[in-house]
Amino acid sequence: MSNDRLDELERRIAHLESRIDGAAAPERITRTANPLTGALHAWRREADEQSLPGTVGYAGYVAAREQLSARQIPLAELLPADWGPAAGILESLGSLPRLALLRALAREGRRTNVDLQEALGAVQGDTTSGQLYHHLRALQAAGLIQQRRRGEYDLAPQAVIPILTILAAALNLATDPPVGLPAATPQPQ
């Protein structure tokens, strides 16, 4: 990769980071080793050695919840699998009010229905308890949250890192600049 191309990519990344942080971006980004790079190279070697189509995975650590998790799914299993069960989870995550509730639970941990009503109101304006419970039921049905006690909710422990991984990937897709050459546009005839 040419130095000009590398400088351009660094400038674009710095611009994106400044939009996230709300602060001025540094002129030059310091390159640090990504600890997941070793896993990626191992997955590539494994795929090459076994003539596999590849693998995907995710890993995460959430200190406040003392959770550490890593999953790997070979494409040979993922691609032919029934993707139907994922629809309910993705549908739950496709709602701004539900994302607001998940954000409140991820940031602050266990919350009461009063706290969650406030979080919901921040994105939806005036809300009713019926609207809150509608969203809470949907998130519970998807296995993303659980009710600890009456009127008290938290993220389901097994869902914390997968939820954060899905959101991180979705934010990357939504905010990263396109990589590679632009797709050819059809020319009028």
XYZ file of N, CA and C in Angstrom:
567
model
N 0.863 -1.169 0.000
C 0.000 0.000 0.000
C 0.907 1.228 0.000
N 0.608 2.178 -0.863
C 1.438 3.380 -0.961
C 1.268 4.256 0.278
N 2.300 5.062 0.531
C 2.234 5.977 1.679
C 1.105 6.977 1.525
N 0.867 7.442 0.280
C -0.233 8.389 0.059
C -1.561 7.749 0.415
N -1.761 6.510 -0.002
C -3.025 5.803 0.284
C -3.163 5.576 1.789
N -2.075 5.197 2.446
C -2.090 4.980 3.889
C -2.391 6.287 4.628
N -1.774 7.375 4.183
C -2.046 8.675 4.801
C -3.502 9.068 4.625
N -4.062 8.819 3.444
C -5.468 9.143 3.191
C -6.378 8.326 4.105
N -6.095 7.036 4.263
C -6.910 6.195 5.148
C -6.796 6.671 6.590
N -5.605 7.003 7.037
C -5.424 7.506 8.391
C -6.190 8.811 8.605
N -6.180 9.696 7.602
C -6.914 10.951 7.700
C -8.417 10.679 7.823
N -8.921 9.730 7.039
C -10.350 9.413 7.088
C -10.735 8.796 8.428
N -9.886 7.941 8.958
C -10.158 7.335 10.267
C -10.138 8.404 11.345
N -9.162 9.291 11.279
C -9.077 10.367 12.265
C -10.329 11.246 12.208
N -10.822 11.502 10.998
C -12.048 12.286 10.852
C -13.222 11.576 11.515
N -13.360 10.272 11.273
C -14.454 9.508 11.888
C -14.334 9.500 13.405
N -13.122 9.311 13.913
C -12.926 9.315 15.358
C -13.273 10.670 15.948
N -12.968 11.733 15.240
C -13.298 13.062 15.762
C -14.807 13.261 15.813
N -15.537 12.656 14.877
C -16.992 12.756 14.905
C -17.555 12.002 16.099
N -16.929 10.908 16.461
C -17.388 10.113 17.601
C -17.044 10.825 18.901
N -15.821 11.286 19.024
C -15.354 11.909 20.264
C -15.813 13.346 20.406
N -16.152 13.985 19.304
C -16.508 15.390 19.359
C -15.299 16.279 19.591
N -14.114 15.718 19.479
C -12.884 16.481 19.697
C -12.091 16.515 18.397
N -11.085 17.354 18.365
C -10.244 17.440 17.177
C -9.465 16.145 17.015
N -9.341 15.715 15.788
C -8.632 14.472 15.497
C -7.131 14.722 15.455
N -6.347 13.752 15.895
C -4.896 13.914 15.812
C -4.455 13.900 14.349
N -3.339 14.560 14.064
C -2.837 14.596 12.699
C -2.450 13.210 12.200
N -1.856 12.426 13.037
C -1.379 11.096 12.648
C -1.878 10.102 13.675
N -2.454 9.024 13.218
C -2.971 8.001 14.116
C -1.839 7.048 14.485
N -1.714 6.749 15.755
C -0.721 5.793 16.205
C -1.239 4.393 15.932
N -0.463 3.606 15.242
C -0.874 2.242 14.946
C -0.541 1.346 16.133
N -1.537 0.602 16.563
C -1.312 -0.361 17.632
C -1.717 -1.733 17.129
N -1.109 -2.737 17.662
C -1.433 -4.099 17.258
C -2.794 -4.482 17.813
N -3.612 -5.062 16.975
C -4.918 -5.546 17.397
C -4.732 -6.984 17.872
N -5.086 -7.277 19.108
C -4.875 -8.631 19.613
C -5.686 -9.691 18.863
N -6.727 -9.284 18.148
C -7.516 -10.256 17.384
C -6.825 -10.677 16.085
N -5.787 -9.940 15.690
C -5.089 -10.271 14.455
C -4.515 -11.683 14.491
N -3.984 -12.102 15.635
C -3.455 -13.465 15.750
C -4.533 -14.508 15.513
N -5.715 -14.275 16.053
C -6.828 -15.206 15.834
C -7.219 -15.238 14.361
N -7.226 -14.087 13.725
C -7.583 -14.039 12.302
C -6.608 -14.845 11.456
N -5.317 -14.708 11.745
C -4.319 -15.472 10.995
C -4.453 -16.967 11.268
N -4.769 -17.327 12.496
C -4.981 -18.748 12.815
C -6.198 -19.282 12.056
N -7.264 -18.498 12.001
C -8.464 -18.927 11.262
C -8.140 -19.097 9.776
N -7.333 -18.192 9.248
C -6.967 -18.285 7.836
C -6.146 -19.534 7.568
N -5.161 -19.811 8.434
C -4.348 -21.024 8.260
C -5.222 -22.274 8.333
N -6.127 -22.302 9.322
C -7.029 -23.443 9.475
C -7.894 -23.633 8.231
N -8.426 -22.545 7.708
C -9.265 -22.626 6.513
C -8.451 -23.117 5.319
N -7.232 -22.594 5.161
C -6.381 -23.018 4.050
C -6.000 -24.489 4.164
N -5.617 -24.921 5.364
C -5.192 -26.306 5.578
C -6.328 -27.300 5.347
N -7.544 -26.906 5.720
C -8.676 -27.825 5.627
C -9.583 -27.535 4.434
N -9.151 -26.643 3.554
C -9.949 -26.233 2.392
C -11.363 -25.828 2.794
N -11.449 -25.028 3.844
C -12.734 -24.529 4.326
C -13.014 -23.168 3.697
N -14.295 -22.794 3.589
C -14.617 -21.491 3.006
C -14.295 -20.311 3.926
N -14.008 -20.556 5.185
C -13.669 -19.480 6.116
C -14.401 -19.622 7.429
N -14.281 -18.603 8.255
C -14.916 -18.611 9.561
C -15.155 -17.172 9.984
N -16.116 -16.960 10.841
C -16.335 -15.650 11.452
C -16.410 -15.861 12.949
N -16.190 -14.795 13.679
C -16.247 -14.925 15.119
C -16.330 -13.566 15.775
N -16.462 -13.598 17.070
C -16.493 -12.366 17.847
C -15.959 -12.656 19.229
N -15.459 -11.601 19.845
C -14.926 -11.718 21.197
C -15.168 -10.406 21.920
N -15.278 -10.484 23.214
C -15.469 -9.269 23.983
C -15.197 -9.473 25.451
N -14.943 -8.355 26.103
C -14.724 -8.331 27.547
C -15.434 -7.107 28.090
N -16.283 -7.287 29.085
C -16.991 -6.187 29.732
C -16.606 -6.231 31.204
N -15.726 -5.314 31.590
C -15.159 -5.326 32.931
C -16.222 -5.172 34.014
N -17.147 -4.242 33.813
C -18.155 -3.973 34.851
C -19.001 -5.207 35.151
N -19.141 -6.074 34.182
C -19.958 -7.280 34.357
C -19.099 -8.540 34.511
N -17.786 -8.339 34.486
C -16.847 -9.453 34.593
C -17.179 -10.558 33.591
N -17.404 -10.134 32.343
C -17.736 -11.093 31.295
C -16.653 -11.091 30.232
N -16.289 -12.272 29.837
C -15.293 -12.501 28.801
C -15.849 -13.610 27.924
N -15.924 -13.361 26.617
C -16.536 -14.353 25.743
C -15.918 -14.291 24.358
N -15.812 -15.435 23.720
C -15.342 -15.515 22.332
C -16.079 -16.663 21.658
N -16.517 -16.425 20.443
C -17.213 -17.447 19.662
C -16.646 -17.470 18.253
N -16.574 -18.644 17.683
C -16.126 -18.839 16.316
C -17.143 -19.731 15.621
N -17.572 -19.338 14.413
C -18.551 -20.119 13.672
C -18.025 -20.314 12.258
N -17.696 -21.562 11.886
C -17.217 -21.814 10.517
C -18.317 -21.493 9.500
N -17.913 -20.906 8.377
C -18.882 -20.581 7.332
C -19.594 -21.830 6.814
N -18.907 -22.968 6.866
C -19.525 -24.218 6.424
C -20.745 -24.569 7.280
N -20.801 -24.066 8.515
C -21.970 -24.260 9.377
C -22.941 -23.087 9.284
N -22.396 -21.872 9.195
C -23.231 -20.666 9.226
C -24.068 -20.497 7.957
N -23.451 -20.659 6.801
C -24.159 -20.378 5.555
C -25.351 -21.298 5.305
N -25.264 -22.602 5.565
C -26.440 -23.450 5.331
C -27.438 -23.472 6.500
N -27.100 -22.843 7.616
C -27.970 -22.865 8.798
C -29.285 -22.128 8.518
N -30.306 -22.458 9.289
C -31.580 -21.746 9.235
C -31.383 -20.409 9.935
N -31.487 -19.312 9.212
C -31.276 -17.988 9.775
C -32.548 -17.438 10.397
N -33.637 -18.148 10.304
C -34.926 -17.699 10.825
C -34.905 -17.291 12.288
N -34.298 -18.072 13.176
C -34.295 -17.684 14.589
C -33.627 -16.335 14.866
N -32.757 -15.889 13.982
C -32.091 -14.598 14.176
C -33.028 -13.431 13.878
N -34.104 -13.659 13.138
C -34.994 -12.571 12.723
C -35.596 -11.837 13.916
N -36.050 -12.556 14.930
C -36.665 -11.918 16.092
C -35.687 -11.042 16.856
N -34.452 -11.510 16.953
C -33.431 -10.724 17.655
C -33.086 -9.478 16.845
N -32.886 -9.653 15.545
C -32.558 -8.504 14.709
C -33.725 -7.515 14.663
N -34.936 -8.025 14.659
C -36.112 -7.153 14.695
C -36.140 -6.353 16.000
N -35.832 -6.999 17.110
C -35.797 -6.291 18.394
C -34.737 -5.207 18.402
N -33.622 -5.466 17.758
C -32.535 -4.497 17.720
C -32.780 -3.392 16.694
N -33.769 -3.573 15.834
C -34.064 -2.593 14.801
C -35.035 -1.517 15.240
N -35.184 -1.309 16.515
C -36.135 -0.344 17.059
C -35.394 0.669 17.922
N -35.506 1.953 17.582
C -34.825 2.987 18.377
C -35.245 2.970 19.846
N -36.529 2.821 20.170
C -36.889 2.760 21.590
C -36.245 1.567 22.303
N -36.191 0.435 21.648
C -35.579 -0.751 22.282
C -34.074 -0.583 22.415
N -33.462 0.046 21.418
C -32.027 0.324 21.535
C -31.756 1.276 22.696
N -32.641 2.233 22.921
C -32.474 3.150 24.064
C -32.543 2.385 25.375
N -33.453 1.429 25.458
C -33.558 0.619 26.677
C -32.311 -0.237 26.863
N -31.839 -0.867 25.778
C -30.631 -1.687 25.860
C -29.417 -0.839 26.238
N -29.336 0.370 25.684
C -28.215 1.253 26.014
C -28.220 1.593 27.501
N -29.394 1.913 28.041
C -29.485 2.248 29.469
C -29.038 1.060 30.319
N -29.444 -0.135 29.932
C -29.070 -1.329 30.698
C -27.580 -1.648 30.535
N -27.038 -1.447 29.337
C -25.620 -1.730 29.103
C -24.738 -0.728 29.843
N -25.146 0.533 29.853
C -24.348 1.569 30.510
C -24.438 1.516 32.022
N -25.643 1.298 32.532
C -25.882 1.475 33.955
C -26.188 0.186 34.713
N -26.329 -0.903 34.002
C -26.663 -2.150 34.673
C -28.132 -2.209 35.041
N -28.432 -2.960 36.052
C -29.818 -3.178 36.481
C -30.553 -1.850 36.660
N -31.750 -1.750 36.067
C -32.545 -0.523 36.116
C -33.985 -0.859 36.470
N -34.627 0.088 37.105
C -36.042 -0.083 37.437
C -36.886 0.358 36.246
N -38.170 0.018 36.301
C -39.043 0.441 35.217
C -39.143 1.972 35.158
N -38.982 2.653 36.284
C -38.992 4.124 36.294
C -37.781 4.657 35.521
N -36.605 4.086 35.782
C -35.390 4.484 35.063
C -35.546 4.236 33.564
N -36.100 3.090 33.226
C -36.257 2.730 31.818
C -37.307 3.592 31.132
N -38.316 4.007 31.876
C -39.327 4.922 31.326
C -38.657 6.236 30.928
N -37.714 6.705 31.749
C -36.969 7.926 31.432
C -36.109 7.734 30.192
N -35.432 6.589 30.080
C -34.592 6.307 28.908
C -35.444 6.255 27.643
N -36.609 5.648 27.758
C -37.519 5.564 26.620
C -38.032 6.947 26.249
N -38.351 7.745 27.239
C -38.837 9.097 26.996
C -37.809 9.975 26.311
N -36.539 9.710 26.536
C -35.476 10.515 25.928
C -35.472 10.377 24.403
N -35.924 9.246 23.874
C -35.943 9.061 22.418
C -37.338 9.174 21.835
N -38.353 9.044 22.670
C -39.707 8.968 22.163
C -40.604 10.105 22.663
N -40.089 10.938 23.539
C -40.930 11.979 24.123
C -41.805 11.372 25.201
N -43.015 11.880 25.326
C -43.939 11.339 26.331
C -44.261 9.889 26.002
N -44.105 9.035 26.987
C -44.393 7.613 26.794
C -45.316 7.140 27.909
N -45.977 6.052 27.623
C -46.846 5.452 28.628
C -46.174 4.211 29.173
N -46.649 3.761 30.310
C -46.114 2.509 30.862
C -46.455 1.359 29.919
N -47.562 1.453 29.215
C -47.918 0.413 28.242
C -46.896 0.304 27.125
N -46.411 1.445 26.626
C -45.377 1.430 25.594
C -44.086 0.824 26.128
N -43.723 1.204 27.350
C -42.522 0.646 27.964
C -42.633 -0.874 28.062
N -43.721 -1.361 28.603
C -43.862 -2.803 28.794
C -43.949 -3.551 27.472
N -44.499 -2.914 26.445
C -44.515 -3.519 25.108
C -43.080 -3.795 24.651
N -42.211 -2.791 24.791
C -40.814 -2.956 24.372
C -40.064 -3.925 25.283
N -40.307 -3.862 26.574
C -39.642 -4.783 27.500
C -40.036 -6.234 27.201
N -41.315 -6.473 26.917
C -41.764 -7.837 26.587
C -41.069 -8.348 25.327
N -40.943 -7.480 24.322
C -40.284 -7.893 23.081
C -38.814 -8.234 23.327
N -38.140 -7.428 24.133
C -36.731 -7.697 24.438
C -36.569 -8.961 25.274
N -37.517 -9.198 26.176
C -37.483 -10.440 26.971
C -37.737 -11.649 26.076
N -38.708 -11.546 25.185
C -39.032 -12.664 24.293
C -37.847 -13.019 23.399
N -37.045 -12.025 23.033
C -35.858 -12.269 22.210
C -34.685 -12.796 23.037
N -34.839 -12.844 24.378
C -33.771 -13.335 25.253
C -32.676 -12.321 25.490
N -32.955 -11.035 25.232
C -31.929 -10.015 25.382
C -31.896 -9.400 26.776
N -33.036 -9.368 27.457
C -33.085 -8.839 28.814
C -33.821 -9.830 29.698
N -33.701 -9.617 30.996
C -34.449 -10.443 31.953
C -34.917 -9.568 33.100
N -36.003 -9.999 33.676
C -36.532 -9.275 34.830
C -35.930 -9.929 36.072
N -35.192 -9.133 36.844
C -34.537 -9.651 38.048
C -35.534 -9.756 39.194
N -36.245 -8.688 39.412
C -37.302 -8.604 40.425
C -38.444 -7.844 39.792
N -39.517 -7.774 40.499
C -40.661 -7.022 39.975
C -40.238 -5.572 39.696
N -40.403 -5.161 38.446
C -40.079 -3.795 38.060
C -38.604 -3.505 37.922
N -37.747 -4.540 37.847
C -36.304 -4.354 37.757
C -35.759 -5.232 36.635
N -35.021 -4.635 35.712
C -34.560 -5.338 34.513
C -33.055 -5.200 34.352
N -32.481 -6.160 33.623
C -31.064 -6.126 33.294
C -30.868 -6.884 31.992
N -29.710 -6.662 31.358
C -29.374 -7.454 30.181
C -29.217 -8.909 30.607
N -29.644 -9.818 29.752
C -29.413 -11.235 30.017
C -27.907 -11.477 29.917
N -27.298 -12.121 30.914
C -25.837 -12.270 30.910
C -25.281 -12.879 29.620
N -25.958 -13.881 29.076
C -25.473 -14.534 27.861
C -25.622 -13.653 26.623
N -26.366 -12.545 26.744
C -26.619 -11.684 25.589
C -25.745 -10.437 25.560
N -25.032 -10.123 26.632
C -24.297 -8.860 26.719
C -23.296 -8.713 25.578
N -22.365 -9.625 25.449
C -21.315 -9.487 24.439
C -21.884 -9.653 23.026
N -22.796 -10.600 22.775
C -23.391 -10.637 21.432
C -24.135 -9.353 21.056
N -24.889 -8.765 21.972
C -25.590 -7.503 21.673
C -24.572 -6.421 21.316
N -23.546 -6.272 22.139
C -22.542 -5.239 21.893
C -21.791 -5.495 20.587
N -21.563 -6.766 20.255
C -20.891 -7.113 19.002
C -21.759 -6.740 17.806
N -23.039 -7.088 17.864
C -23.955 -6.752 16.766
C -24.020 -5.235 16.593
N -24.125 -4.513 17.695
C -24.196 -3.054 17.609
C -22.896 -2.461 17.076
N -21.767 -2.990 17.509
C -20.478 -2.490 17.012
C -20.372 -2.724 15.503
N -20.754 -3.906 15.043
C -20.697 -4.212 13.611
C -21.656 -3.318 12.835
N -22.867 -3.119 13.354
C -23.845 -2.276 12.671
C -23.365 -0.825 12.610
N -22.773 -0.329 13.704
C -22.242 1.038 13.693
C -21.086 1.171 12.708
N -20.247 0.135 12.626
C -19.167 0.158 11.638
C -19.740 0.236 10.224
N -20.742 -0.590 9.938
C -21.356 -0.577 8.612
C -21.990 0.780 8.306
N -22.590 1.386 9.313
C -23.301 2.648 9.113
C -22.376 3.857 9.008
N -21.203 3.793 9.622
C -20.369 4.993 9.703
C -19.023 4.895 9.005
N -18.538 3.704 8.705
C -17.240 3.592 8.042
C -17.344 4.045 6.595
N -16.306 4.725 6.116
C -16.319 5.085 4.691
C -16.167 3.827 3.854
N -16.655 3.861 2.633
C -16.501 2.684 1.761
C -15.025 2.364 1.568
N -14.734 1.084 1.460
C -13.364 0.635 1.255
C -13.275 0.038 -0.136
N -12.189 0.311 -0.807
C -12.000 -0.263 -2.128
C -12.521 0.662 -3.213
N -12.507 0.147 -4.417
C -12.951 0.926 -5.557
C -14.465 1.050 -5.545
N -14.987 2.194 -5.991
C -16.440 2.327 -6.044
C -17.012 1.346 -7.056
N -18.203 0.877 -6.771
C -18.866 -0.050 -7.691
C -19.192 0.696 -8.972
N -19.074 -0.015 -10.071
C -19.388 0.585 -11.362
C -20.874 0.903 -11.428
N -21.186 2.084 -11.907
C -22.597 2.447 -12.039
C -23.022 2.195 -13.476
N -24.218 1.652 -13.651
C -24.672 1.390 -15.028
C -24.800 2.695 -15.801
N -24.359 2.666 -17.027
C -24.434 3.839 -17.893
C -25.740 3.822 -18.675
N -26.404 4.992 -18.796
C -27.644 5.021 -19.567
C -27.372 4.643 -21.016
N -28.334 3.985 -21.608
C -28.137 3.540 -23.005
C -28.897 4.383 -23.962
